[in-house]
mmCIF file of C-alpha atoms in Angstrom:
data_model
loop_
_atom_site.group_PDB
_atom_site.id
_atom_site.type_symbol
_atom_site.label_atom_id
_atom_site.label_comp_id
_atom_site.label_asym_id
_atom_site.label_seq_id
_atom_site.Cartn_x
_atom_site.Cartn_y
_atom_site.Cartn_z
ATOM 1 C CA MET A 50 3.981 6.616 4.756
ATOM 2 C CA LEU A 51 4.490 2.086 3.719
ATOM 3 C CA PRO A 52 4.648 1.343 0.234
ATOM 4 C CA GLY A 53 2.499 -1.845 -1.301
ATOM 5 C CA GLY A 54 3.818 -4.820 -2.861
ATOM 6 C CA PRO A 55 5.870 -5.909 -0.978
ATOM 7 C CA GLY A 56 9.423 -5.716 -2.530
ATOM 8 C CA ILE A 57 8.244 -2.276 -4.034
ATOM 9 C CA GLY A 58 10.463 0.636 -2.722
ATOM 10 C CA SER A 59 8.343 3.089 -0.320
ATOM 11 C CA GLU A 60 9.696 5.205 -3.709
ATOM 12 C CA SER A 61 6.605 4.510 -5.167
ATOM 13 C CA LEU A 62 4.730 7.241 -2.998
ATOM 14 C CA PHE A 63 7.099 10.054 -3.571
ATOM 15 C CA GLY A 64 4.472 11.231 -6.159
ATOM 16 C CA LEU A 65 1.694 10.523 -3.304
ATOM 17 C CA ALA A 66 3.868 12.965 -0.891
ATOM 18 C CA ASP A 67 4.266 15.898 -3.515
ATOM 19 C CA ALA A 68 0.710 15.965 -4.151
ATOM 20 C CA LEU A 69 -0.035 16.563 -0.129
ATOM 21 C CA ASP A 70 -0.513 20.008 1.157
ATOM 22 C CA VAL A 71 -0.960 19.004 4.403
ATOM 23 C CA PRO A 72 1.093 20.581 7.696
ATOM 24 C CA GLY A 73 3.872 17.656 9.073
ATOM 25 C CA THR A 74 6.785 15.318 7.217
ATOM 26 C CA CYS A 75 6.088 12.453 5.265
ATOM 27 C CA TRP A 76 8.227 9.786 6.281
ATOM 28 C CA MET A 77 9.141 6.819 4.609
ATOM 29 C CA VAL A 78 9.330 3.734 5.771
ATOM 30 C CA ASP A 79 10.656 0.757 3.967
ATOM 31 C CA LEU A 80 10.624 -2.704 6.467
ATOM 32 C CA PRO A 81 13.722 -4.249 7.224
ATOM 33 C CA GLY A 82 14.871 -6.109 4.636
ATOM 34 C CA ASP A 83 12.098 -4.801 1.829
ATOM 35 C CA GLY A 84 12.515 -2.064 -1.292
ATOM 36 C CA SER A 85 16.227 -0.520 -0.731
ATOM 37 C CA ASN A 86 16.613 -0.937 3.391
ATOM 38 C CA VAL A 87 18.793 -4.579 2.346
ATOM 39 C CA SER A 88 21.267 -4.314 5.248
ATOM 40 C CA PRO A 89 19.095 -2.268 8.134
ATOM 41 C CA PRO A 90 21.450 -1.561 10.911
ATOM 42 C CA GLY A 91 20.589 -3.265 14.409
ATOM 43 C CA ALA A 92 18.654 -5.570 12.290
ATOM 44 C CA SER A 93 18.167 -9.050 13.172
ATOM 45 C CA GLU A 94 20.008 -11.603 10.624
ATOM 46 C CA ASN A 95 16.570 -12.986 9.475
ATOM 47 C CA PRO A 96 14.670 -9.062 9.090
ATOM 48 C CA TYR A 97 11.257 -10.833 8.169
ATOM 49 C CA ASP A 98 11.260 -12.104 12.012
ATOM 50 C CA VAL A 99 10.131 -8.880 13.160
ATOM 51 C CA TRP A 100 7.443 -8.947 9.947
ATOM 52 C CA PRO A 101 5.058 -6.918 10.636
ATOM 53 C CA ARG A 102 4.988 -5.679 14.387
ATOM 54 C CA VAL A 103 8.665 -3.684 13.116
ATOM 55 C CA LEU A 104 5.651 -0.934 12.635
ATOM 56 C CA ILE A 105 5.459 -0.152 16.157
ATOM 57 C CA GLU A 106 8.614 0.770 16.441
ATOM 58 C CA ALA A 107 8.407 3.085 13.375
ATOM 59 C CA ALA A 108 5.135 4.832 15.081
ATOM 60 C CA GLN A 109 6.716 5.004 18.795
ATOM 61 C CA ALA A 110 9.729 7.154 16.917
ATOM 62 C CA LEU A 111 7.357 10.107 16.231
ATOM 63 C CA PRO A 112 5.264 12.098 17.918
ATOM 64 C CA ASN A 113 1.576 13.039 16.321
ATOM 65 C CA CYS A 114 1.936 9.831 13.650
ATOM 66 C CA VAL A 115 -0.069 9.313 10.624
ATOM 67 C CA TYR A 116 0.482 6.060 8.994
ATOM 68 C CA LEU A 117 -0.599 5.965 5.719
ATOM 69 C CA GLY A 118 -0.941 2.480 3.824
ATOM 70 C CA HIS A 119 -0.769 1.990 0.313
ATOM 71 C CA SER A 120 -1.673 -1.627 -1.104
ATOM 72 C CA THR A 121 -0.056 -4.556 1.237
ATOM 73 C CA GLY A 122 1.070 -1.759 2.965
ATOM 74 C CA GLY A 123 -2.136 -0.737 4.517
ATOM 75 C CA MET A 124 -3.376 -4.450 5.352
ATOM 76 C CA TYR A 125 0.363 -4.796 7.412
ATOM 77 C CA LEU A 126 -1.315 -1.783 9.130
ATOM 78 C CA LEU A 127 -4.050 -3.592 10.113
ATOM 79 C CA SER A 128 -2.586 -6.598 10.763
ATOM 80 C CA VAL A 129 -1.125 -4.300 13.937
ATOM 81 C CA PRO A 130 -3.370 -3.910 16.964
ATOM 82 C CA GLU A 131 -0.682 -1.639 19.103
ATOM 83 C CA LEU A 132 -1.127 0.907 16.702
ATOM 84 C CA GLU A 133 -3.934 2.225 17.255
ATOM 85 C CA SER A 134 -2.961 3.867 20.545
ATOM 86 C CA LEU A 135 0.152 5.479 18.766
ATOM 87 C CA LEU A 136 -1.260 7.380 16.065
ATOM 88 C CA VAL A 137 -2.629 10.400 15.417
ATOM 89 C CA GLY A 138 -4.456 9.382 12.368
ATOM 90 C CA LEU A 139 -4.622 6.611 9.862
ATOM 91 C CA VAL A 140 -4.702 6.330 5.994
ATOM 92 C CA LEU A 141 -5.457 3.424 3.860
ATOM 93 C CA VAL A 142 -5.167 3.378 0.133
ATOM 94 C CA SER A 143 -6.050 1.578 -2.297
ATOM 95 C CA THR A 144 -5.999 -1.974 0.746
ATOM 96 C CA ALA A 145 -8.467 -4.032 1.946
ATOM 97 C CA PRO A 146 -9.583 -5.722 4.848
ATOM 98 C CA ASP A 147 -8.889 -9.529 4.367
ATOM 99 C CA ALA A 148 -7.253 -11.406 1.549
ATOM 100 C CA ASN A 149 -10.925 -12.109 -0.080
ATOM 101 C CA TRP A 150 -9.946 -8.999 -2.714
ATOM 102 C CA ARG A 151 -7.230 -12.017 -4.624
ATOM 103 C CA ALA A 152 -9.906 -14.315 -6.050
ATOM 104 C CA PRO A 153 -11.675 -11.540 -7.420
ATOM 105 C CA PHE A 154 -7.811 -10.307 -8.821
ATOM 106 C CA PHE A 155 -7.109 -13.517 -10.435
ATOM 107 C CA GLU A 156 -10.713 -13.966 -12.111
ATOM 108 C CA MET A 157 -9.829 -9.692 -13.783
ATOM 109 C CA THR A 158 -6.099 -11.084 -15.047
ATOM 110 C CA GLN A 159 -8.064 -13.920 -16.659
ATOM 111 C CA ARG A 160 -10.293 -11.403 -18.546
ATOM 112 C CA HIS A 161 -7.763 -9.566 -19.848
ATOM 113 C CA PRO A 162 -4.865 -11.216 -19.782
ATOM 114 C CA LEU A 163 -1.448 -9.444 -20.680
ATOM 115 C CA PRO A 164 0.927 -11.496 -22.114
ATOM 116 C CA GLU A 165 3.961 -9.992 -21.216
ATOM 117 C CA VAL A 166 3.045 -11.011 -17.706
ATOM 118 C CA ASP A 167 3.219 -13.890 -18.825
ATOM 119 C CA ALA A 168 6.807 -13.810 -20.459
ATOM 120 C CA ALA A 169 8.022 -11.783 -17.479
ATOM 121 C CA THR A 170 6.513 -14.949 -14.891
ATOM 122 C CA ARG A 171 8.207 -17.213 -16.650
ATOM 123 C CA ARG A 172 11.484 -15.632 -16.891
ATOM 124 C CA TYR A 173 11.042 -14.806 -13.472
ATOM 125 C CA GLU A 174 10.307 -18.747 -12.521
ATOM 126 C CA ALA A 175 13.820 -19.025 -14.159
ATOM 127 C CA GLU A 176 16.189 -16.556 -12.886
ATOM 128 C CA ARG A 177 14.328 -15.019 -9.551
ATOM 129 C CA THR A 178 16.448 -11.852 -9.282
ATOM 130 C CA ASP A 179 14.962 -8.710 -8.560
ATOM 131 C CA GLU A 180 15.638 -7.513 -11.910
ATOM 132 C CA ARG A 181 13.276 -10.233 -13.197
ATOM 133 C CA LEU A 182 10.757 -9.374 -10.564
ATOM 134 C CA ARG A 183 10.380 -5.459 -11.892
ATOM 135 C CA ASP A 184 10.106 -7.010 -15.192
ATOM 136 C CA ILE A 185 6.247 -8.196 -13.831
ATOM 137 C CA ALA A 186 5.715 -5.428 -11.989
ATOM 138 C CA VAL A 187 6.337 -3.146 -15.785
ATOM 139 C CA ALA A 188 4.576 -5.756 -17.107
ATOM 140 C CA SER A 189 1.480 -5.092 -15.479
ATOM 141 C CA ALA A 190 1.425 -1.535 -15.713
ATOM 142 C CA GLU A 191 -2.056 -1.458 -17.628
ATOM 143 C CA TRP A 192 -3.799 -3.386 -14.787
ATOM 144 C CA ASN A 193 -2.931 -0.830 -11.940
ATOM 145 C CA PHE A 194 -3.542 2.138 -14.173
ATOM 146 C CA THR A 195 -6.171 3.813 -16.226
ATOM 147 C CA PRO A 196 -5.077 4.071 -20.401
ATOM 148 C CA GLU A 197 -4.618 8.022 -19.213
ATOM 149 C CA SER A 198 -1.869 6.635 -16.789
ATOM 150 C CA VAL A 199 -0.335 3.859 -18.423
ATOM 151 C CA ALA A 200 2.809 5.808 -19.842
ATOM 152 C CA ALA A 201 3.966 7.329 -16.705
ATOM 153 C CA GLY A 202 2.837 4.420 -14.500
ATOM 154 C CA ARG A 203 5.053 2.126 -16.290
ATOM 155 C CA GLU A 204 8.435 4.364 -16.037
ATOM 156 C CA LEU A 205 7.531 4.888 -12.417
ATOM 157 C CA LEU A 206 7.287 1.095 -11.337
ATOM 158 C CA ARG A 207 10.374 0.734 -13.927
ATOM 159 C CA ARG A 208 12.133 3.271 -11.870
ATOM 160 C CA MET A 209 11.703 1.394 -8.167
ATOM 161 C CA PRO A 210 14.310 -0.319 -6.297
ATOM 162 C CA TYR A 211 12.173 -4.572 -5.548
ATOM 163 C CA ASN A 212 13.617 -7.186 -3.166
ATOM 164 C CA ARG A 213 12.166 -10.569 -4.014
ATOM 165 C CA ALA A 214 12.375 -12.024 -0.881
ATOM 166 C CA ALA A 215 10.639 -8.730 0.664
ATOM 167 C CA VAL A 216 7.824 -11.051 -2.122
ATOM 168 C CA ASP A 217 8.527 -14.857 -1.190
ATOM 169 C CA TRP A 218 8.270 -13.485 2.470
ATOM 170 C CA SER A 219 4.490 -11.971 2.354
ATOM 171 C CA ASP A 220 3.590 -14.985 0.017
ATOM 172 C CA ARG A 221 4.761 -18.067 2.527
ATOM 173 C CA ASN A 222 3.208 -15.618 5.638
ATOM 174 C CA PHE A 223 0.842 -13.405 5.026
ATOM 175 C CA ASP A 224 -0.755 -12.950 1.658
ATOM 176 C CA GLU A 225 -3.552 -16.013 1.997
ATOM 177 C CA THR A 226 -4.015 -15.676 5.476
ATOM 178 C CA TYR A 227 -4.495 -11.981 5.832
ATOM 179 C CA VAL A 228 -7.235 -11.401 8.246
ATOM 180 C CA HIS A 229 -7.936 -7.083 9.580
ATOM 181 C CA THR A 230 -6.427 -8.180 13.404
ATOM 182 C CA TRP A 231 -8.223 -4.422 14.470
ATOM 183 C CA TRP A 232 -9.792 -1.711 13.301
ATOM 184 C CA PRO A 233 -10.633 2.148 14.529
ATOM 185 C CA ARG A 234 -12.754 2.426 17.672
ATOM 186 C CA SER A 235 -12.628 6.658 17.272
ATOM 187 C CA LEU A 236 -9.247 6.968 15.784
ATOM 188 C CA PRO A 237 -9.539 9.307 12.099
ATOM 189 C CA THR A 238 -9.470 7.001 9.814
ATOM 190 C CA LEU A 239 -8.819 7.628 5.532
ATOM 191 C CA ILE A 240 -9.718 5.425 3.250
ATOM 192 C CA ILE A 241 -9.079 6.797 -0.121
ATOM 193 C CA SER A 242 -10.130 4.127 -3.066
ATOM 194 C CA GLY A 243 -9.723 4.504 -6.877
ATOM 195 C CA ALA A 244 -13.372 3.515 -8.125
ATOM 196 C CA GLU A 245 -11.354 1.746 -11.391
ATOM 197 C CA ASP A 246 -9.097 0.053 -9.240
ATOM 198 C CA ARG A 247 -8.983 -3.925 -10.634
ATOM 199 C CA ILE A 248 -6.083 -4.985 -8.137
ATOM 200 C CA VAL A 249 -7.381 -5.029 -4.645
ATOM 201 C CA GLN A 250 -11.500 -4.603 -4.849
ATOM 202 C CA GLN A 251 -12.844 -1.551 -3.061
ATOM 203 C CA THR A 252 -16.425 -2.803 -2.494
ATOM 204 C CA PRO A 253 -15.467 -4.604 1.400
ATOM 205 C CA TRP A 254 -15.246 -0.794 2.181
ATOM 206 C CA SER A 255 -19.070 -0.135 1.984
ATOM 207 C CA GLN A 256 -20.238 -2.990 4.382
ATOM 208 C CA PRO A 257 -21.471 -1.273 8.162
ATOM 209 C CA ALA A 258 -18.725 -2.510 10.239
ATOM 210 C CA PHE A 259 -16.214 -0.132 8.468
ATOM 211 C CA GLN A 260 -18.948 2.725 8.923
ATOM 212 C CA GLY A 261 -18.080 5.739 11.826
ATOM 213 C CA PRO A 262 -18.326 9.254 12.494
ATOM 214 C CA HIS A 263 -14.484 9.121 12.749
ATOM 215 C CA ILE A 264 -13.739 7.273 8.687
ATOM 216 C CA LEU A 265 -14.027 9.381 5.820
ATOM 217 C CA HIS A 266 -14.281 6.979 2.878
ATOM 218 C CA GLN A 267 -13.364 8.882 -0.600
ATOM 219 C CA ARG A 268 -14.193 7.367 -3.981
ATOM 220 C CA VAL A 269 -11.691 9.028 -6.851
ATOM 221 C CA GLU A 270 -13.839 9.154 -9.612
ATOM 222 C CA GLY A 271 -10.983 8.663 -12.727
ATOM 223 C CA ALA A 272 -8.788 6.888 -10.589
ATOM 224 C CA ALA A 273 -6.978 3.657 -10.124
ATOM 225 C CA HIS A 274 -4.548 1.517 -8.471
ATOM 226 C CA PHE A 275 -2.267 4.609 -7.526
ATOM 227 C CA PRO A 276 -4.949 7.316 -7.312
ATOM 228 C CA TRP A 277 -3.213 9.554 -6.877
ATOM 229 C CA MET A 278 -1.568 9.565 -9.924
ATOM 230 C CA GLU A 279 -4.853 9.734 -12.126
ATOM 231 C CA ARG A 280 -6.145 11.901 -9.692
ATOM 232 C CA PRO A 281 -3.409 13.414 -7.159
ATOM 233 C CA ASP A 282 -6.249 17.213 -5.936
ATOM 234 C CA ALA A 283 -8.590 14.399 -5.187
ATOM 235 C CA VAL A 284 -6.433 13.017 -2.808
ATOM 236 C CA ALA A 285 -4.607 15.816 -1.624
ATOM 237 C CA SER A 286 -8.152 17.424 -0.862
ATOM 238 C CA ALA A 287 -9.222 13.965 0.876
ATOM 239 C CA MET A 288 -6.300 13.910 3.332
ATOM 240 C CA ARG A 289 -7.015 17.735 4.217
ATOM 241 C CA ALA A 290 -9.810 16.639 5.018
ATOM 242 C CA LEU A 291 -8.567 14.181 7.068
ATOM 243 C CA VAL A 292 -6.315 16.547 9.424
ATOM 244 C CA ALA A 293 -9.282 18.909 9.917
ATOM 245 C CA ARG A 294 -10.605 15.913 12.300
ATOM 246 C CA MET A 295 -7.710 14.417 14.362
ATOM 247 C CA THR A 296 -6.367 15.749 17.200
ATOM 248 C CA PRO A 297 -2.456 16.508 18.801
ATOM 249 C CA ARG A 298 -1.298 15.099 21.584
ATOM 250 C CA PRO A 299 0.084 17.505 24.082
#
């Protein structure tokens, strides 16, 4: 399971893992230099030199690997075409096929301004620390969650480890130019979209290019950018449907 962000720890996906009832083991992936993985053994002096291709290493380490990417994590997965031959399943949660989600997001923030986000951003620009980065994330809870789960979502974001260096790398090298470099030809794939997601627009997944007999689409009504927070049962059900389509390697 690869978290979004970047800069937020894979601990953000613990609740998702807890909601699932599928065979196997859930492994949380923090890329080197992201989340709390700040001093990974064997990493180069600049851990971001291997982003996002280091995802290959993690896939090769496990048999019958299913990768799940949330938000930017899913975008990283779709930037590494070598993964297709290494996986038995792919799960894309609240993510996008290219960077065109950014303009609708910024427009949304103008229509629904959060003064606390603006204030936290100014503090972060004056003092760029991981703690100040956390303040921005916590202040943005109303954008990320439905009203019924804002309080729980705010507490989730408050508990997470943050890493500003990861944010800076992605901002300079990935976020604005991202376009998926591969799409599963036959790999069982699940796309989970919160119907109320205001962060990453989910409409591109309706395009013909992203359809097929091996592709499952699950639109989760009443859920936002972290859909397992509002509708864990619906997310778990979609995952079970994907597992039924997967074939373990001998």
